[in-house]
Amino acid sequence: WSLPIPMLKSASFLFGLFFKKFQADIVHLHSPKLSPLMVKHPRTVITIHGGTDEFRQKYGAAGELVSSMILSLMKRSRVTTTVLKTEAERRGWIWIPNMTDVKAIDQIPPSNESCILFVGRNDPVKNYQLFRRIVRRLGLRYKAFGVEEVVDWRTVISYMKSAKCLFITSKWEGMPSVLLEAWAAGCPVIASELESFLPFRDALILSRPDPEEMVEAYYSLELVRDKIVRHGRRYSEMFDYPNVVKKYLRIYEYILEN
């Protein structure tokens, strides 16, 4: 149960959990907003998907205060993992990347249409307006899935397989599924130069979030397309879900044995 109000959704859901009785050997939280639940369940694993700077990016000073409170609470966690490699190194957490399903992606045929792609929800942090400015300058066909069109997952993958490229124009990201899916689908990626993408700079083109520089990055794509697609495919196979699930299982075994 939760209130259908964006700013109160997580808080109301957490409040309800405190009064809910359930038996569990381990509680695995995939949102740091739920970290107060550790008071009730000591055997807790927290996974950070968006990075601890996400609240600051979204809510300014109020978000910074919330982020500080959450970090303090998270010290109670038995294990903290994050999908951001650099944040894991900085904070001494365990890095476990996001995952994808390479086999399922391989079975989807490409679409018969080649265009520029945007894939993401209609949220200011995804910076769809920057993408619109880019495509206006390029004057090329595009698809904006999640904003202008809502389609099923298989359709997104089929367009990735035939796309000229995928633009990720976000102001902040953890390790988005759309990046791993593009890598597995052989779709070249041009992305904003974010901390989370830096360890994988050999598998995508990074650019300042400026329309002119993003357009220049697109025109330079043919020089590096084969290289970044090849490296992206290698990463997607490393982050295939059976490999990533094993990392979580080892953590669960460690907690239960200690």
PDB file of C-alpha atoms in Angstrom:
ATOM      1  CA  TRP A   1       0.000   0.000   0.000  1.00  0.00           C
ATOM      2  CA  SER A   2       1.221   3.527  -0.755  1.00  0.00           C
ATOM      3  CA  LEU A   3      -0.194   6.986  -1.359  1.00  0.00           C
ATOM      4  CA  PRO A   4      -0.422   7.884  -5.082  1.00  0.00           C
ATOM      5  CA  ILE A   5       1.569  11.094  -4.505  1.00  0.00           C
ATOM      6  CA  PRO A   6       5.147  11.120  -5.908  1.00  0.00           C
ATOM      7  CA  MET A   7       6.793  12.818  -2.900  1.00  0.00           C
ATOM      8  CA  LEU A   8       4.958  10.563  -0.410  1.00  0.00           C
ATOM      9  CA  LYS A   9       4.848   7.247  -2.253  1.00  0.00           C
ATOM     10  CA  SER A  10       8.017   5.710  -0.752  1.00  0.00           C
ATOM     11  CA  ALA A  11       7.397   7.166   2.713  1.00  0.00           C
ATOM     12  CA  SER A  12       3.854   5.794   2.886  1.00  0.00           C
ATOM     13  CA  PHE A  13       4.986   2.405   1.571  1.00  0.00           C
ATOM     14  CA  LEU A  14       7.727   2.286   4.231  1.00  0.00           C
ATOM     15  CA  PHE A  15       5.236   3.248   6.956  1.00  0.00           C
ATOM     16  CA  GLY A  16       3.015   0.349   5.930  1.00  0.00           C
ATOM     17  CA  LEU A  17       5.933  -2.105   5.984  1.00  0.00           C
ATOM     18  CA  PHE A  18       6.681  -1.327   9.632  1.00  0.00           C
ATOM     19  CA  PHE A  19       3.265  -2.700  10.560  1.00  0.00           C
ATOM     20  CA  LYS A  20       3.343  -5.648   8.182  1.00  0.00           C
ATOM     21  CA  LYS A  21       4.340  -9.030   9.601  1.00  0.00           C
ATOM     22  CA  PHE A  22       6.451 -11.238   7.366  1.00  0.00           C
ATOM     23  CA  GLN A  23       9.120 -13.881   7.853  1.00  0.00           C
ATOM     24  CA  ALA A  24      12.367 -13.569   5.917  1.00  0.00           C
ATOM     25  CA  ASP A  25      15.916 -14.804   6.386  1.00  0.00           C
ATOM     26  CA  ILE A  26      17.223 -11.803   4.444  1.00  0.00           C
ATOM     27  CA  VAL A  27      15.606  -8.551   3.351  1.00  0.00           C
ATOM     28  CA  HIS A  28      17.025  -7.097   0.129  1.00  0.00           C
ATOM     29  CA  LEU A  29      16.064  -3.451  -0.407  1.00  0.00           C
ATOM     30  CA  HIS A  30      16.429  -2.009  -3.889  1.00  0.00           C
ATOM     31  CA  SER A  31      15.706   1.542  -2.770  1.00  0.00           C
ATOM     32  CA  PRO A  32      17.755   3.413  -0.153  1.00  0.00           C
ATOM     33  CA  LYS A  33      14.559   5.286   0.747  1.00  0.00           C
ATOM     34  CA  LEU A  34      13.457   2.108   2.536  1.00  0.00           C
ATOM     35  CA  SER A  35      16.634   1.886   4.661  1.00  0.00           C
ATOM     36  CA  PRO A  36      14.794   2.604   7.987  1.00  0.00           C
ATOM     37  CA  LEU A  37      13.381  -0.915   7.633  1.00  0.00           C
ATOM     38  CA  MET A  38      16.791  -2.170   8.819  1.00  0.00           C
ATOM     39  CA  VAL A  39      15.732  -1.311  12.373  1.00  0.00           C
ATOM     40  CA  LYS A  40      13.132  -4.084  12.105  1.00  0.00           C
ATOM     41  CA  HIS A  41      15.160  -6.533   9.995  1.00  0.00           C
ATOM     42  CA  PRO A  42      18.909  -6.578  10.824  1.00  0.00           C
ATOM     43  CA  ARG A  43      19.798  -9.015   8.029  1.00  0.00           C
ATOM     44  CA  THR A  44      19.397  -6.456   5.289  1.00  0.00           C
ATOM     45  CA  VAL A  45      21.116  -5.939   1.959  1.00  0.00           C
ATOM     46  CA  ILE A  46      20.741  -2.573   0.233  1.00  0.00           C
ATOM     47  CA  THR A  47      21.330  -2.093  -3.477  1.00  0.00           C
ATOM     48  CA  ILE A  48      21.776   1.446  -4.782  1.00  0.00           C
ATOM     49  CA  HIS A  49      20.569   1.795  -8.369  1.00  0.00           C
ATOM     50  CA  GLY A  50      20.577   5.541  -8.896  1.00  0.00           C
ATOM     51  CA  GLY A  51      23.558   6.622  -6.829  1.00  0.00           C
ATOM     52  CA  THR A  52      23.410   8.630  -3.620  1.00  0.00           C
ATOM     53  CA  ASP A  53      23.621  11.890  -5.582  1.00  0.00           C
ATOM     54  CA  GLU A  54      20.257  11.235  -7.219  1.00  0.00           C
ATOM     55  CA  PHE A  55      18.273  13.031  -4.489  1.00  0.00           C
ATOM     56  CA  ARG A  56      20.558  16.046  -4.727  1.00  0.00           C
ATOM     57  CA  GLN A  57      20.062  16.144  -8.486  1.00  0.00           C
ATOM     58  CA  LYS A  58      16.279  15.963  -8.166  1.00  0.00           C
ATOM     59  CA  TYR A  59      15.506  17.968  -5.032  1.00  0.00           C
ATOM     60  CA  GLY A  60      18.460  20.301  -4.384  1.00  0.00           C
ATOM     61  CA  ALA A  61      19.214  21.181  -0.739  1.00  0.00           C
ATOM     62  CA  ALA A  62      16.294  19.101   0.566  1.00  0.00           C
ATOM     63  CA  GLY A  63      17.587  16.132  -1.403  1.00  0.00           C
ATOM     64  CA  GLU A  64      21.062  16.619   0.037  1.00  0.00           C
ATOM     65  CA  LEU A  65      19.638  16.459   3.563  1.00  0.00           C
ATOM     66  CA  VAL A  66      17.675  13.292   2.739  1.00  0.00           C
ATOM     67  CA  SER A  67      20.762  11.739   1.142  1.00  0.00           C
ATOM     68  CA  SER A  68      22.844  12.429   4.280  1.00  0.00           C
ATOM     69  CA  MET A  69      20.191  10.866   6.512  1.00  0.00           C
ATOM     70  CA  ILE A  70      19.957   7.785   4.316  1.00  0.00           C
ATOM     71  CA  LEU A  71      23.736   7.329   4.249  1.00  0.00           C
ATOM     72  CA  SER A  72      23.774   7.465   8.039  1.00  0.00           C
ATOM     73  CA  LEU A  73      21.046   4.814   8.287  1.00  0.00           C
ATOM     74  CA  MET A  74      22.739   2.615   5.714  1.00  0.00           C
ATOM     75  CA  LYS A  75      25.650   2.008   8.075  1.00  0.00           C
ATOM     76  CA  ARG A  76      23.366  -0.537   9.783  1.00  0.00           C
ATOM     77  CA  SER A  77      23.157  -2.608   6.608  1.00  0.00           C
ATOM     78  CA  ARG A  78      24.977  -5.942   6.627  1.00  0.00           C
ATOM     79  CA  VAL A  79      25.981  -5.387   2.994  1.00  0.00           C
ATOM     80  CA  THR A  80      25.577  -2.427   0.651  1.00  0.00           C
ATOM     81  CA  THR A  81      25.949  -2.872  -3.090  1.00  0.00           C
ATOM     82  CA  THR A  82      25.761  -0.333  -5.875  1.00  0.00           C
ATOM     83  CA  VAL A  83      25.556  -0.500  -9.648  1.00  0.00           C
ATOM     84  CA  LEU A  84      27.951   2.476  -9.896  1.00  0.00           C
ATOM     85  CA  LYS A  85      31.536   1.226 -10.071  1.00  0.00           C
ATOM     86  CA  THR A  86      33.067   4.562  -9.064  1.00  0.00           C
ATOM     87  CA  GLU A  87      30.755   4.964  -6.068  1.00  0.00           C
ATOM     88  CA  ALA A  88      31.589   1.458  -4.857  1.00  0.00           C
ATOM     89  CA  GLU A  89      35.291   2.332  -4.964  1.00  0.00           C
ATOM     90  CA  ARG A  90      34.731   5.678  -3.244  1.00  0.00           C
ATOM     91  CA  ARG A  91      32.560   4.395  -0.390  1.00  0.00           C
ATOM     92  CA  GLY A  92      33.946   0.911   0.094  1.00  0.00           C
ATOM     93  CA  TRP A  93      30.732  -0.784  -1.025  1.00  0.00           C
ATOM     94  CA  ILE A  94      30.430  -3.866  -3.230  1.00  0.00           C
ATOM     95  CA  TRP A  95      30.072  -3.223  -6.937  1.00  0.00           C
ATOM     96  CA  ILE A  96      27.480  -5.448  -8.601  1.00  0.00           C
ATOM     97  CA  PRO A  97      26.443  -4.184 -12.033  1.00  0.00           C
ATOM     98  CA  ASN A  98      22.940  -4.077 -13.377  1.00  0.00           C
ATOM     99  CA  MET A  99      21.953  -7.082 -15.487  1.00  0.00           C
ATOM    100  CA  THR A 100      20.290  -7.936 -18.773  1.00  0.00           C
ATOM    101  CA  ASP A 101      19.034 -11.038 -20.583  1.00  0.00           C
ATOM    102  CA  VAL A 102      21.331 -11.560 -23.552  1.00  0.00           C
ATOM    103  CA  LYS A 103      19.662 -14.768 -24.737  1.00  0.00           C
ATOM    104  CA  ALA A 104      16.202 -13.143 -24.851  1.00  0.00           C
ATOM    105  CA  ILE A 105      17.575 -10.128 -26.730  1.00  0.00           C
ATOM    106  CA  ASP A 106      19.364 -12.343 -29.260  1.00  0.00           C
ATOM    107  CA  GLN A 107      16.056 -14.004 -30.167  1.00  0.00           C
ATOM    108  CA  ILE A 108      14.330 -10.746 -31.183  1.00  0.00           C
ATOM    109  CA  PRO A 109      14.578  -9.835 -34.897  1.00  0.00           C
ATOM    110  CA  PRO A 110      15.494  -6.269 -35.923  1.00  0.00           C
ATOM    111  CA  SER A 111      12.832  -3.863 -37.115  1.00  0.00           C
ATOM    112  CA  ASN A 112      12.784  -2.778 -40.755  1.00  0.00           C
ATOM    113  CA  GLU A 113      13.213   0.877 -39.769  1.00  0.00           C
ATOM    114  CA  SER A 114      16.491   2.617 -38.946  1.00  0.00           C
ATOM    115  CA  CYS A 115      16.306   5.803 -36.890  1.00  0.00           C
ATOM    116  CA  ILE A 116      17.723   7.627 -33.870  1.00  0.00           C
ATOM    117  CA  LEU A 117      16.385   6.410 -30.533  1.00  0.00           C
ATOM    118  CA  PHE A 118      15.479   7.809 -27.138  1.00  0.00           C
ATOM    119  CA  VAL A 119      14.233   5.335 -24.530  1.00  0.00           C
ATOM    120  CA  GLY A 120      13.108   6.593 -21.130  1.00  0.00           C
ATOM    121  CA  ARG A 121      10.256   7.797 -18.986  1.00  0.00           C
ATOM    122  CA  ASN A 122       8.931  11.349 -19.103  1.00  0.00           C
ATOM    123  CA  ASP A 123      10.996  12.621 -16.171  1.00  0.00           C
ATOM    124  CA  PRO A 124      13.106  15.817 -16.052  1.00  0.00           C
ATOM    125  CA  VAL A 125      16.175  13.784 -15.036  1.00  0.00           C
ATOM    126  CA  LYS A 126      16.022  11.933 -18.395  1.00  0.00           C
ATOM    127  CA  ASN A 127      16.381  15.297 -20.184  1.00  0.00           C
ATOM    128  CA  TYR A 128      14.145  14.529 -23.137  1.00  0.00           C
ATOM    129  CA  GLN A 129      14.213  18.210 -24.113  1.00  0.00           C
ATOM    130  CA  LEU A 130      17.922  17.908 -24.913  1.00  0.00           C
ATOM    131  CA  PHE A 131      17.171  14.963 -27.202  1.00  0.00           C
ATOM    132  CA  ARG A 132      14.526  17.040 -29.011  1.00  0.00           C
ATOM    133  CA  ARG A 133      17.073  19.795 -29.635  1.00  0.00           C
ATOM    134  CA  ILE A 134      19.540  17.230 -30.999  1.00  0.00           C
ATOM    135  CA  VAL A 135      17.119  15.661 -33.490  1.00  0.00           C
ATOM    136  CA  ARG A 136      15.966  19.086 -34.689  1.00  0.00           C
ATOM    137  CA  ARG A 137      19.567  19.895 -35.583  1.00  0.00           C
ATOM    138  CA  LEU A 138      20.174  16.518 -37.215  1.00  0.00           C
ATOM    139  CA  GLY A 139      16.878  16.496 -39.128  1.00  0.00           C
ATOM    140  CA  LEU A 140      16.717  12.690 -39.031  1.00  0.00           C
ATOM    141  CA  ARG A 141      13.929  10.222 -38.275  1.00  0.00           C
ATOM    142  CA  TYR A 142      13.651   9.326 -34.613  1.00  0.00           C
ATOM    143  CA  LYS A 143      11.637   7.362 -32.081  1.00  0.00           C
ATOM    144  CA  ALA A 144      11.127   8.499 -28.483  1.00  0.00           C
ATOM    145  CA  PHE A 145       9.894   5.427 -26.634  1.00  0.00           C
ATOM    146  CA  GLY A 146       8.431   6.110 -23.218  1.00  0.00           C
ATOM    147  CA  VAL A 147       7.647   9.762 -24.025  1.00  0.00           C
ATOM    148  CA  GLU A 148       6.050  10.077 -27.466  1.00  0.00           C
ATOM    149  CA  GLU A 149       5.227   6.383 -27.844  1.00  0.00           C
ATOM    150  CA  VAL A 150       4.708   3.587 -25.338  1.00  0.00           C
ATOM    151  CA  VAL A 151       5.533   0.160 -26.766  1.00  0.00           C
ATOM    152  CA  ASP A 152       6.416  -3.259 -25.417  1.00  0.00           C
ATOM    153  CA  TRP A 153       9.955  -4.334 -24.570  1.00  0.00           C
ATOM    154  CA  ARG A 154      10.396  -6.518 -27.663  1.00  0.00           C
ATOM    155  CA  THR A 155       9.588  -3.559 -29.921  1.00  0.00           C
ATOM    156  CA  VAL A 156      12.213  -1.425 -28.185  1.00  0.00           C
ATOM    157  CA  ILE A 157      14.846  -4.131 -28.682  1.00  0.00           C
ATOM    158  CA  SER A 158      13.909  -4.641 -32.337  1.00  0.00           C
ATOM    159  CA  TYR A 159      14.400  -0.917 -32.998  1.00  0.00           C
ATOM    160  CA  MET A 160      17.714  -0.963 -31.137  1.00  0.00           C
ATOM    161  CA  LYS A 161      18.945  -3.686 -33.480  1.00  0.00           C
ATOM    162  CA  SER A 162      18.339  -1.522 -36.554  1.00  0.00           C
ATOM    163  CA  ALA A 163      18.946   1.936 -35.029  1.00  0.00           C
ATOM    164  CA  LYS A 164      21.491   4.473 -36.170  1.00  0.00           C
ATOM    165  CA  CYS A 165      22.207   5.046 -32.481  1.00  0.00           C
ATOM    166  CA  LEU A 166      20.665   5.457 -29.039  1.00  0.00           C
ATOM    167  CA  PHE A 167      21.017   8.800 -27.260  1.00  0.00           C
ATOM    168  CA  ILE A 168      21.090   8.802 -23.444  1.00  0.00           C
ATOM    169  CA  THR A 169      20.713  12.469 -22.524  1.00  0.00           C
ATOM    170  CA  SER A 170      20.056  12.025 -18.798  1.00  0.00           C
ATOM    171  CA  LYS A 171      21.267  14.454 -16.152  1.00  0.00           C
ATOM    172  CA  TRP A 172      21.966  11.519 -13.837  1.00  0.00           C
ATOM    173  CA  GLU A 173      22.034   7.737 -14.170  1.00  0.00           C
ATOM    174  CA  GLY A 174      23.097   4.700 -12.218  1.00  0.00           C
ATOM    175  CA  MET A 175      23.561   1.847 -14.659  1.00  0.00           C
ATOM    176  CA  PRO A 176      20.424   1.983 -16.797  1.00  0.00           C
ATOM    177  CA  SER A 177      18.935  -1.179 -18.265  1.00  0.00           C
ATOM    178  CA  VAL A 178      18.553   0.607 -21.585  1.00  0.00           C
ATOM    179  CA  LEU A 179      22.357   0.863 -21.883  1.00  0.00           C
ATOM    180  CA  LEU A 180      22.863  -2.866 -21.294  1.00  0.00           C
ATOM    181  CA  GLU A 181      20.065  -3.688 -23.723  1.00  0.00           C
ATOM    182  CA  ALA A 182      21.589  -1.477 -26.408  1.00  0.00           C
ATOM    183  CA  TRP A 183      24.967  -3.139 -25.891  1.00  0.00           C
ATOM    184  CA  ALA A 184      23.419  -6.600 -26.228  1.00  0.00           C
ATOM    185  CA  ALA A 185      21.446  -5.511 -29.314  1.00  0.00           C
ATOM    186  CA  GLY A 186      24.517  -4.112 -31.075  1.00  0.00           C
ATOM    187  CA  CYS A 187      23.191  -0.546 -30.962  1.00  0.00           C
ATOM    188  CA  PRO A 188      25.831   2.208 -30.672  1.00  0.00           C
ATOM    189  CA  VAL A 189      25.271   4.609 -27.772  1.00  0.00           C
ATOM    190  CA  ILE A 190      25.976   8.331 -27.429  1.00  0.00           C
ATOM    191  CA  ALA A 191      25.542   9.467 -23.832  1.00  0.00           C
ATOM    192  CA  SER A 192      25.973  12.433 -21.532  1.00  0.00           C
ATOM    193  CA  GLU A 193      29.340  12.361 -19.805  1.00  0.00           C
ATOM    194  CA  LEU A 194      28.177  11.063 -16.418  1.00  0.00           C
ATOM    195  CA  GLU A 195      30.215   9.508 -13.621  1.00  0.00           C
ATOM    196  CA  SER A 196      28.438   6.177 -13.982  1.00  0.00           C
ATOM    197  CA  PHE A 197      29.461   5.829 -17.644  1.00  0.00           C
ATOM    198  CA  LEU A 198      33.156   6.696 -17.280  1.00  0.00           C
ATOM    199  CA  PRO A 199      34.379   3.126 -16.560  1.00  0.00           C
ATOM    200  CA  PHE A 200      32.812   2.018 -19.869  1.00  0.00           C
ATOM    201  CA  ARG A 201      34.036   4.797 -22.132  1.00  0.00           C
ATOM    202  CA  ASP A 202      35.403   2.189 -24.570  1.00  0.00           C
ATOM    203  CA  ALA A 203      31.834   1.013 -25.282  1.00  0.00           C
ATOM    204  CA  LEU A 204      30.031   4.299 -25.980  1.00  0.00           C
ATOM    205  CA  ILE A 205      30.641   7.879 -27.057  1.00  0.00           C
ATOM    206  CA  LEU A 206      30.548  10.343 -24.167  1.00  0.00           C
ATOM    207  CA  SER A 207      29.692  13.989 -24.740  1.00  0.00           C
ATOM    208  CA  ARG A 208      28.941  17.071 -22.711  1.00  0.00           C
ATOM    209  CA  PRO A 209      25.133  17.494 -22.473  1.00  0.00           C
ATOM    210  CA  ASP A 210      25.116  20.204 -25.125  1.00  0.00           C
ATOM    211  CA  PRO A 211      23.136  19.835 -28.379  1.00  0.00           C
ATOM    212  CA  GLU A 212      25.987  21.002 -30.614  1.00  0.00           C
ATOM    213  CA  GLU A 213      28.494  18.642 -29.009  1.00  0.00           C
ATOM    214  CA  MET A 214      26.025  15.757 -29.124  1.00  0.00           C
ATOM    215  CA  VAL A 215      25.507  16.415 -32.848  1.00  0.00           C
ATOM    216  CA  GLU A 216      29.285  16.406 -33.378  1.00  0.00           C
ATOM    217  CA  ALA A 217      29.461  13.108 -31.496  1.00  0.00           C
ATOM    218  CA  TYR A 218      26.866  11.659 -33.864  1.00  0.00           C
ATOM    219  CA  TYR A 219      28.862  12.727 -36.926  1.00  0.00           C
ATOM    220  CA  SER A 220      31.975  11.058 -35.473  1.00  0.00           C
ATOM    221  CA  LEU A 221      30.128   7.796 -34.827  1.00  0.00           C
ATOM    222  CA  GLU A 222      31.176   5.983 -38.007  1.00  0.00           C
ATOM    223  CA  LEU A 223      34.846   6.256 -36.999  1.00  0.00           C
ATOM    224  CA  VAL A 224      34.306   4.223 -33.827  1.00  0.00           C
ATOM    225  CA  ARG A 225      31.046   2.344 -34.414  1.00  0.00           C
ATOM    226  CA  ASP A 226      32.569  -1.127 -34.805  1.00  0.00           C
ATOM    227  CA  LYS A 227      34.794  -0.709 -31.754  1.00  0.00           C
ATOM    228  CA  ILE A 228      32.132   0.524 -29.332  1.00  0.00           C
ATOM    229  CA  VAL A 229      29.579  -2.038 -30.523  1.00  0.00           C
ATOM    230  CA  ARG A 230      32.121  -4.842 -30.035  1.00  0.00           C
ATOM    231  CA  HIS A 231      33.081  -3.671 -26.548  1.00  0.00           C
ATOM    232  CA  GLY A 232      29.440  -3.102 -25.628  1.00  0.00           C
ATOM    233  CA  ARG A 233      28.556  -6.648 -26.573  1.00  0.00           C
ATOM    234  CA  ARG A 234      31.403  -7.923 -24.396  1.00  0.00           C
ATOM    235  CA  TYR A 235      30.097  -5.945 -21.407  1.00  0.00           C
ATOM    236  CA  SER A 236      26.544  -7.178 -21.959  1.00  0.00           C
ATOM    237  CA  GLU A 237      27.781 -10.775 -21.826  1.00  0.00           C
ATOM    238  CA  MET A 238      29.713 -10.038 -18.632  1.00  0.00           C
ATOM    239  CA  PHE A 239      26.550  -8.529 -17.117  1.00  0.00           C
ATOM    240  CA  ASP A 240      24.199 -11.246 -18.351  1.00  0.00           C
ATOM    241  CA  TYR A 241      21.753 -12.078 -15.578  1.00  0.00           C
ATOM    242  CA  PRO A 242      23.108 -15.567 -14.642  1.00  0.00           C
ATOM    243  CA  ASN A 243      26.515 -14.008 -13.919  1.00  0.00           C
ATOM    244  CA  VAL A 244      25.096 -11.145 -11.851  1.00  0.00           C
ATOM    245  CA  VAL A 245      22.653 -13.336  -9.916  1.00  0.00           C
ATOM    246  CA  LYS A 246      25.586 -15.480  -8.736  1.00  0.00           C
ATOM    247  CA  LYS A 247      27.143 -12.406  -7.130  1.00  0.00           C
ATOM    248  CA  TYR A 248      23.986 -11.736  -5.117  1.00  0.00           C
ATOM    249  CA  LEU A 249      23.695 -15.397  -4.112  1.00  0.00           C
ATOM    250  CA  ARG A 250      27.233 -15.294  -2.705  1.00  0.00           C
ATOM    251  CA  ILE A 251      26.247 -12.291  -0.579  1.00  0.00           C
ATOM    252  CA  TYR A 252      23.145 -14.065   0.734  1.00  0.00           C
ATOM    253  CA  GLU A 253      25.246 -17.123   1.624  1.00  0.00           C
ATOM    254  CA  TYR A 254      27.777 -14.930   3.428  1.00  0.00           C
ATOM    255  CA  ILE A 255      25.065 -13.263   5.542  1.00  0.00           C
ATOM    256  CA  LEU A 256      23.392 -16.554   6.445  1.00  0.00           C
ATOM    257  CA  GLU A 257      26.692 -18.181   7.398  1.00  0.00           C
ATOM    258  CA  ASN A 258      27.902 -15.246   9.500  1.00  0.00           C
TER     259      ASN A 258
END
